[in-house]
Tab-separated table of N, CA and C in Angstrom:
chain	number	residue	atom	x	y	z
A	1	UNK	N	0.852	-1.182	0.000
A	1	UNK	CA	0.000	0.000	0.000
A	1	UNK	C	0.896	1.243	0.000
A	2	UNK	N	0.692	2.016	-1.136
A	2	UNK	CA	1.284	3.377	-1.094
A	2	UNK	C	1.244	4.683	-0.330
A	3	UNK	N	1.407	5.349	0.194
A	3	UNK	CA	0.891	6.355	0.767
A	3	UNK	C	0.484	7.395	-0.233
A	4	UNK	N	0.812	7.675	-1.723
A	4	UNK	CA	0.442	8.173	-2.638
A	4	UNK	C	-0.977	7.620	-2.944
A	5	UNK	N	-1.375	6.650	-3.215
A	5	UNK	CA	-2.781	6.225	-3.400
A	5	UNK	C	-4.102	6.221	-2.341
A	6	UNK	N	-3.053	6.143	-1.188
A	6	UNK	CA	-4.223	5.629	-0.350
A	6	UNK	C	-4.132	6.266	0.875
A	7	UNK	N	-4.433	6.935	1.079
A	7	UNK	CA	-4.878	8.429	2.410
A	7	UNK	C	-4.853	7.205	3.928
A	8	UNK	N	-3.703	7.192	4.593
A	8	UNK	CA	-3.710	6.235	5.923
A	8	UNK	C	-4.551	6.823	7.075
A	9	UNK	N	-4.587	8.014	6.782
A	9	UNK	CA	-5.465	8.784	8.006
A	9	UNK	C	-7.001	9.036	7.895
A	10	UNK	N	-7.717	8.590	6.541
A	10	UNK	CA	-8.827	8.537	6.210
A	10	UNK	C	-10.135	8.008	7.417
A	11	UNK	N	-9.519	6.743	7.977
A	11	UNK	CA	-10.630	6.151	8.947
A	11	UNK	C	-10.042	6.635	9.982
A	12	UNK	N	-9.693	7.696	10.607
A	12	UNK	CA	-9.360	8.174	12.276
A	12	UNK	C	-10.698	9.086	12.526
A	13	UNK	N	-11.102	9.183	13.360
A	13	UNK	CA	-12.417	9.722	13.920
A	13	UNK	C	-12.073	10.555	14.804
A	14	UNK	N	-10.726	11.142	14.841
A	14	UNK	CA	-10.358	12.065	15.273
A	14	UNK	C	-10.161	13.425	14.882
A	15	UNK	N	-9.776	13.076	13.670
A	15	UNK	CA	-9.184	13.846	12.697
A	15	UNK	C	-10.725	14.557	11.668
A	16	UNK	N	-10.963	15.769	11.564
A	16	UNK	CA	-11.703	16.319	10.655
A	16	UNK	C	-11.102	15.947	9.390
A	17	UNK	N	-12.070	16.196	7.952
A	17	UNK	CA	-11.647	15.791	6.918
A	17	UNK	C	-10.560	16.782	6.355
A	18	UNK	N	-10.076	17.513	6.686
A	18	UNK	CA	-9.382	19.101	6.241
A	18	UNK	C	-8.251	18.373	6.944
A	19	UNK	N	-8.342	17.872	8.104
A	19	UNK	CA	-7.066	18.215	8.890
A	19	UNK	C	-6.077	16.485	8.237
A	20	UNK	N	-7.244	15.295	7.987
A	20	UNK	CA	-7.244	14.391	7.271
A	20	UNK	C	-6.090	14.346	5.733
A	21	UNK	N	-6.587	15.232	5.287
A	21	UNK	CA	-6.084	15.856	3.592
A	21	UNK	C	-5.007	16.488	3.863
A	22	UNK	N	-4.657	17.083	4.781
A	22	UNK	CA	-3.641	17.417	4.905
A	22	UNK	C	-2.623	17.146	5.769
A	23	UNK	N	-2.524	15.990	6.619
A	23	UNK	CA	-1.719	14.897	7.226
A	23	UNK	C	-1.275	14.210	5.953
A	24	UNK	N	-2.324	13.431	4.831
A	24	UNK	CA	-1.634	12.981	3.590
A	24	UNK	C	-0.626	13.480	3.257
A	25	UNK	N	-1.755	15.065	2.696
A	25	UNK	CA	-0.430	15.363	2.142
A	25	UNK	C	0.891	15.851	2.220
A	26	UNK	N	1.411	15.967	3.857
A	26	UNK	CA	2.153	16.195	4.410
A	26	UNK	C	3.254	14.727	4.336
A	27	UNK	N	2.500	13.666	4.486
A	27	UNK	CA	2.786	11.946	4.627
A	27	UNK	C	3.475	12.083	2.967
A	28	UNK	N	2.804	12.357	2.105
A	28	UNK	CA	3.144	12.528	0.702
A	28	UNK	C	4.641	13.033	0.390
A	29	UNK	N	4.530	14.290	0.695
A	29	UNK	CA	5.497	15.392	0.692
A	29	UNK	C	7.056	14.757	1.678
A	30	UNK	N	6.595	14.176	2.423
A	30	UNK	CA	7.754	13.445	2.892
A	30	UNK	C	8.553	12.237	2.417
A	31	UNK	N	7.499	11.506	1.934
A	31	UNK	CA	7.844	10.142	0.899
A	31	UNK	C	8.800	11.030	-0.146
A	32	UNK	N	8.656	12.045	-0.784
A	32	UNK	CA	9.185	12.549	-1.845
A	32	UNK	C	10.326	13.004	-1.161
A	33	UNK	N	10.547	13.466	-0.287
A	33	UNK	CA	11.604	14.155	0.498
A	33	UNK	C	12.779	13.126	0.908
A	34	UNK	N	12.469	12.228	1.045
A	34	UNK	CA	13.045	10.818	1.558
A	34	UNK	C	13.179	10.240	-0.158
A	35	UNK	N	12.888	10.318	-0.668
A	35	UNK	CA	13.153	9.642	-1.815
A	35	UNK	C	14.390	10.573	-2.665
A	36	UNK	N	14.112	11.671	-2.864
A	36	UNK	CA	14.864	12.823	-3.343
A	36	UNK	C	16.705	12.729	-2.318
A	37	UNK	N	16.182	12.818	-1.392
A	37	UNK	CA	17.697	12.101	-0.423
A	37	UNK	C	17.979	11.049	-0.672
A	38	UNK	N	17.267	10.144	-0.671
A	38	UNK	CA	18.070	9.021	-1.206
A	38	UNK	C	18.436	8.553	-2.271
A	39	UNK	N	18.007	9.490	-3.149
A	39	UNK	CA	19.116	9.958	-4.945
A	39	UNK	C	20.157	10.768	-4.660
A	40	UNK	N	20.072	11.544	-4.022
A	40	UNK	CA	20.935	12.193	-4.096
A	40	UNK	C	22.495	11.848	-3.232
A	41	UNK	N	21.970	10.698	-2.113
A	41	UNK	CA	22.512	9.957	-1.153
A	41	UNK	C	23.758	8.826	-2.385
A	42	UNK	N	22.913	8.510	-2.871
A	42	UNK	CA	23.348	7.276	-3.789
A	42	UNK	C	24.142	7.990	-5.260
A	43	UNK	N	23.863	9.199	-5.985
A	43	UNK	CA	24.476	9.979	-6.678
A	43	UNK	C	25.741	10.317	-6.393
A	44	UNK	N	26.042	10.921	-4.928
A	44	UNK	CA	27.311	11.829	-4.198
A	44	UNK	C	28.540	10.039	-4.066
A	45	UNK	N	27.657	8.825	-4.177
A	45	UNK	CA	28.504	7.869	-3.391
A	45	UNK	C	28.854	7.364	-4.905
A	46	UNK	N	28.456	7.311	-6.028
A	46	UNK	CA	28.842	6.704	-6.966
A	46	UNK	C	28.291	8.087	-8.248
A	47	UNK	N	29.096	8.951	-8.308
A	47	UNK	CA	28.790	9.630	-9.692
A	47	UNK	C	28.564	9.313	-10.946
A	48	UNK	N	27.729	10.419	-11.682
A	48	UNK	CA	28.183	9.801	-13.240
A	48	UNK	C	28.853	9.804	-13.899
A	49	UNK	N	29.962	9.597	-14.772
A	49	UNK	CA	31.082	9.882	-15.136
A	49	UNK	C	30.857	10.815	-16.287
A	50	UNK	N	30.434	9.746	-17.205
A	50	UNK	CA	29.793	10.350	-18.337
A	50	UNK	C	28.522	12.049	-18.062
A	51	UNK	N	27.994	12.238	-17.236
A	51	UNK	CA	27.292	13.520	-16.873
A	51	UNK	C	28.693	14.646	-16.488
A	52	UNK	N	29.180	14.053	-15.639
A	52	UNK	CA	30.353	14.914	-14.989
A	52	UNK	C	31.763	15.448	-16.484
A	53	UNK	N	31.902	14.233	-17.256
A	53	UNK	CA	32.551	14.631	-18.312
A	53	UNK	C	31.955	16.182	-19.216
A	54	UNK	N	30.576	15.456	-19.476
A	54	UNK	CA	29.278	16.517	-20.466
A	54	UNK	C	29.222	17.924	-19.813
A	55	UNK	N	29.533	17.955	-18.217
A	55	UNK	CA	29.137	18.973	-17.130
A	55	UNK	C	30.598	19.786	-17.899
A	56	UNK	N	31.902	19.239	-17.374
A	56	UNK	CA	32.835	19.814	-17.670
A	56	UNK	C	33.081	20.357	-19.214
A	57	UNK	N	32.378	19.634	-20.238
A	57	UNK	CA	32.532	20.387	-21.555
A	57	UNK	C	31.856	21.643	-21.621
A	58	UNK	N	30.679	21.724	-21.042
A	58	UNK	CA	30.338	22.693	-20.795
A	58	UNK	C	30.783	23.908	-20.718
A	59	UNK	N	31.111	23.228	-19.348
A	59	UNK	CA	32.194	24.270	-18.432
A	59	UNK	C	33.033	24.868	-19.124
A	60	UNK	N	33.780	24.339	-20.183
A	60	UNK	CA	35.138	25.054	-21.465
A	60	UNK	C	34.299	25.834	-21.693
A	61	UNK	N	33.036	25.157	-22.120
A	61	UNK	CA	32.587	26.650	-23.746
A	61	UNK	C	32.165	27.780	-23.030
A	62	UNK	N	31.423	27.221	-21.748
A	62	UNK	CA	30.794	28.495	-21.053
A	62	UNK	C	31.954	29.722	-21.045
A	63	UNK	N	32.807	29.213	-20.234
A	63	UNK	CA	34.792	29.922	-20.323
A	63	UNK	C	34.529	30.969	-21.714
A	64	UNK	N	34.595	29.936	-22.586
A	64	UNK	CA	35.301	30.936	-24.093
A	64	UNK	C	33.921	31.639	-24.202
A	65	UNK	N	32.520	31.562	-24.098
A	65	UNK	CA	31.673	32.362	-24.435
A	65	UNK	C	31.752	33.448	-23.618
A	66	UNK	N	32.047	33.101	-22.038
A	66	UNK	CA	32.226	34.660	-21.152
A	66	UNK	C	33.333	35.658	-21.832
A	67	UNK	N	34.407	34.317	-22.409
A	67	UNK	CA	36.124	35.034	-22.851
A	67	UNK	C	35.611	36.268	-23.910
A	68	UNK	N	35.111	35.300	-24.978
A	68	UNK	CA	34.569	36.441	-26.406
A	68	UNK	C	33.799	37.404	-26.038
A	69	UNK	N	32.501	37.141	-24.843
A	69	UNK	CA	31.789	38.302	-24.604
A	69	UNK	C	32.620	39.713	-23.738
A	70	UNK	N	33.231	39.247	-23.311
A	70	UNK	CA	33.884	40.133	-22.723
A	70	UNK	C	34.756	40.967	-23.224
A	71	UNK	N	35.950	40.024	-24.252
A	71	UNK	CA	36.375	40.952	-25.617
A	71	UNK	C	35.471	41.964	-26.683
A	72	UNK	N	34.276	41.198	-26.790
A	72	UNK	CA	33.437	42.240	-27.541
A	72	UNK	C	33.190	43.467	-26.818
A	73	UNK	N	32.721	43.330	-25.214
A	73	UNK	CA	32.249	44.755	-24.612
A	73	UNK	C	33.675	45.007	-24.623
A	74	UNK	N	34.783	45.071	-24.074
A	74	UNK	CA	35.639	45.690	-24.639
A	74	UNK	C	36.433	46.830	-25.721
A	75	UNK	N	36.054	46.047	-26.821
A	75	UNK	CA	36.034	45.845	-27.918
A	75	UNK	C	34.785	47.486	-28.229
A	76	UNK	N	33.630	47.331	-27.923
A	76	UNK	CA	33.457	48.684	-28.324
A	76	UNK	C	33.608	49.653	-27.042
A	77	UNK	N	33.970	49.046	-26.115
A	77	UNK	CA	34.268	50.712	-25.058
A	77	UNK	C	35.408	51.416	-25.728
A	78	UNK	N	36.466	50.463	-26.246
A	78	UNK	CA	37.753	50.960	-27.004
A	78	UNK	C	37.215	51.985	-27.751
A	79	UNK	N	36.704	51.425	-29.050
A	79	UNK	CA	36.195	52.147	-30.134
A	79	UNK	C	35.218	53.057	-29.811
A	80	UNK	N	34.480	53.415	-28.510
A	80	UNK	CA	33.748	54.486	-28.400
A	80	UNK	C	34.348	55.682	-27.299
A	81	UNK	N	35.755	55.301	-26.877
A	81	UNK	CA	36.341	56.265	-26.390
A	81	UNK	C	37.481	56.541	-27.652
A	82	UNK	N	37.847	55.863	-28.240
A	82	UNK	CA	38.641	56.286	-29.726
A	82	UNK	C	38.047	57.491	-30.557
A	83	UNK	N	36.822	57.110	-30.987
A	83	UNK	CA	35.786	57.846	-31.394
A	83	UNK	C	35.588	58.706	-30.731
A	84	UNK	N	35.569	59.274	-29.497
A	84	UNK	CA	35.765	60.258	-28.722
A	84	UNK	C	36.646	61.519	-28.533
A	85	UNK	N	37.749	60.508	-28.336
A	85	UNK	CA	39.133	61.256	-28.451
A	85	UNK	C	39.449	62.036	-29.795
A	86	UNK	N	38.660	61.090	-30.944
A	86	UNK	CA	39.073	62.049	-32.701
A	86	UNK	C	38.248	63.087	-32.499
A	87	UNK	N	36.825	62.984	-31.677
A	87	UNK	CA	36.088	63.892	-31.819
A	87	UNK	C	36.742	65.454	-31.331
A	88	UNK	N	37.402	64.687	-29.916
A	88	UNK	CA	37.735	66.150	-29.076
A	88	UNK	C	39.224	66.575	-30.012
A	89	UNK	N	39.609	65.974	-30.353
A	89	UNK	CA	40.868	66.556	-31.106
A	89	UNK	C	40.473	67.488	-32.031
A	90	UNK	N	39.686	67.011	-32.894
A	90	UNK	CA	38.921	67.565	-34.071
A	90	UNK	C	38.473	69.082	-33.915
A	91	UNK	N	37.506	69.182	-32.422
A	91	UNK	CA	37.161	70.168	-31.908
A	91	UNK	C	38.318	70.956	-31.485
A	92	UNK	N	39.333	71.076	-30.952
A	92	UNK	CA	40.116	71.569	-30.548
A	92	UNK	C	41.043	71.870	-31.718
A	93	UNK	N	41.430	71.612	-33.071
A	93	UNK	CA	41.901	71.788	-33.839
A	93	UNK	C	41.349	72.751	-34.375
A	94	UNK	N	39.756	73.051	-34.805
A	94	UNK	CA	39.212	73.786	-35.081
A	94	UNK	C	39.211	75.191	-34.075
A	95	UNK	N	39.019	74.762	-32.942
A	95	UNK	CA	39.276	76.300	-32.024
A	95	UNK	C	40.344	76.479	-32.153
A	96	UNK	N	41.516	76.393	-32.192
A	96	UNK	CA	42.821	76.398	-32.689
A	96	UNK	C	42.895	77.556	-33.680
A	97	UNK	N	41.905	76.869	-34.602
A	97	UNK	CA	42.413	77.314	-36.421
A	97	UNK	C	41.196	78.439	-35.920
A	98	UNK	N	40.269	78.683	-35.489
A	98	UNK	CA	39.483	79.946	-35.080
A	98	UNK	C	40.314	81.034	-34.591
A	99	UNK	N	41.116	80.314	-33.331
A	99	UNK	CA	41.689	81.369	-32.688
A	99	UNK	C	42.816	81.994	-33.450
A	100	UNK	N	43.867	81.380	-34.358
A	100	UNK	CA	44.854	81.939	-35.276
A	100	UNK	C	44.266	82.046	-36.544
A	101	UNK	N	43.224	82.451	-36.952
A	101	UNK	CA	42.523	83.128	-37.498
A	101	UNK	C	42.488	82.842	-38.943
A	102	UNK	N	42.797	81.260	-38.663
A	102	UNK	CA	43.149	80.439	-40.261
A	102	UNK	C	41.306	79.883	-40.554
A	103	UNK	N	41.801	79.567	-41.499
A	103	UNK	CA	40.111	79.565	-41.879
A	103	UNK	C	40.406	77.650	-42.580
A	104	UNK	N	39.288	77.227	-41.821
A	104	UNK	CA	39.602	75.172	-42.165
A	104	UNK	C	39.350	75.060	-43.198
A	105	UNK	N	40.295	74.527	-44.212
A	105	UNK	CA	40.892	74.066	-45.332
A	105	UNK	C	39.277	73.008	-45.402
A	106	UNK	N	39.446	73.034	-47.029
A	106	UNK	CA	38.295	72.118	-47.397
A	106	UNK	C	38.572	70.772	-47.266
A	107	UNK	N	39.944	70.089	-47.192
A	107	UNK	CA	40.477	68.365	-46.395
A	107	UNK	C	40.005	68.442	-45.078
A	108	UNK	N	40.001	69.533	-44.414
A	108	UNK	CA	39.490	69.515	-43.283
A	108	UNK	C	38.305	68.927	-42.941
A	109	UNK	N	37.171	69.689	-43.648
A	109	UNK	CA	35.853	69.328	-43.740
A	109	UNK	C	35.496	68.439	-43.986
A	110	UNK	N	36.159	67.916	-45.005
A	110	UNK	CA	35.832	66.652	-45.693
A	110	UNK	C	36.107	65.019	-45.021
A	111	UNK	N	37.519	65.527	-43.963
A	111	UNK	CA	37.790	64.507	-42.961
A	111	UNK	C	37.279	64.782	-41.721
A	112	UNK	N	36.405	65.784	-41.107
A	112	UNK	CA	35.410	65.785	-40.235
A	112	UNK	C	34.452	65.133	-41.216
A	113	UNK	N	33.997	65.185	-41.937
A	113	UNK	CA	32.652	65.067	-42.339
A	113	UNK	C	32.412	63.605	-42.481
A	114	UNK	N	33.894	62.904	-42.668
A	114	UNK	CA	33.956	61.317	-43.052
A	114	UNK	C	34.083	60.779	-41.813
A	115	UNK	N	34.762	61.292	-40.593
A	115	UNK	CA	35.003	60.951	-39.542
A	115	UNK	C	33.630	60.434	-38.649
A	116	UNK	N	32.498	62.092	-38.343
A	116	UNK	CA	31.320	61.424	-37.847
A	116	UNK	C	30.503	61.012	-39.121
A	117	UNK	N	30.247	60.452	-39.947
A	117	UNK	CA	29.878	59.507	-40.585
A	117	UNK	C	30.000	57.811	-39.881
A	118	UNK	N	31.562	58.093	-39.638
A	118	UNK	CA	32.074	56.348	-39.395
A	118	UNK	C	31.744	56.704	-37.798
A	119	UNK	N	31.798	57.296	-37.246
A	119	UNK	CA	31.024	57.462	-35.443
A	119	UNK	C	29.648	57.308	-35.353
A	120	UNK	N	28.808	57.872	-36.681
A	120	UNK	CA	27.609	57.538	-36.508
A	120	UNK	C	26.983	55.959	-36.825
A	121	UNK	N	27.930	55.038	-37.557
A	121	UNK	CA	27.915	53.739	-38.076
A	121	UNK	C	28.259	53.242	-36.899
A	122	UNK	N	29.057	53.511	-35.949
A	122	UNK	CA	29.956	52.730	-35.096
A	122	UNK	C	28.560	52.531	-34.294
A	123	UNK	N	27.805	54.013	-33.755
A	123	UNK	CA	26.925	53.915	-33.158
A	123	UNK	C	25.712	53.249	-33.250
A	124	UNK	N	25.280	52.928	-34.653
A	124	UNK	CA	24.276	52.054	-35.010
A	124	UNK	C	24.982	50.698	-35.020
């Protein structure tokens, strides 16, 4: 007789039917509890080899996927403080050429103008 099928506290005439249903399923909940330990009892004493191998391959790729993700954020903080730095140069070249009263050459323009182009790509 199971304790899953068959309610042991059903014929007590003590017990209301509420309090009944839920002695089961307390009786229930423990069978599972005791069963769950004793997998896990019998797992820790004899592993799987083959799971523990599969676990550890894992484990590599997980490695190189954190490795690459991490090169990528990298990878554009570089390029968006690069992109930064041409910007402020750029600006400062120009106050420069304001303040000595040179007037920016049309290469000028044309390599600002190509510059945030490729900052605005970087950004999309």
């Amino acid at each position: 007789m199971s304790i899953n099928t068959t309610n042991p506290y059903v014929n007590n005439n003590q017990l209301s039917s509420i309090e009944q249903d839920v002695l089961w399923e307390f009786a229930k909940l423990s069978d599972k509890v005791k069963r769950a330990a004793n997998l896990a009892r019998l797992t820790a004493e004899s592993p799987n080899e083959s799971l523990l191998d599969e676990l550890r391959t894992l484990e590599k790729r997980m490695g190189l996927v954190l490795t690459l993700f991490q090169a990528s954020v990298w990878a554009v903080i570089m390029d968006s403080q690069a992109a930064e730095e041409a910007r402020a140069q750029l600006q400062q070249q120009e106050q420069d050429a304001i303040r000595g009263g040179e007037d920016v050459s049309y290469d000028d323009q044309l390599r600002r103008q190509w510059e945030e182009e490729a900052d605005d790509s970087l950004i999309q």
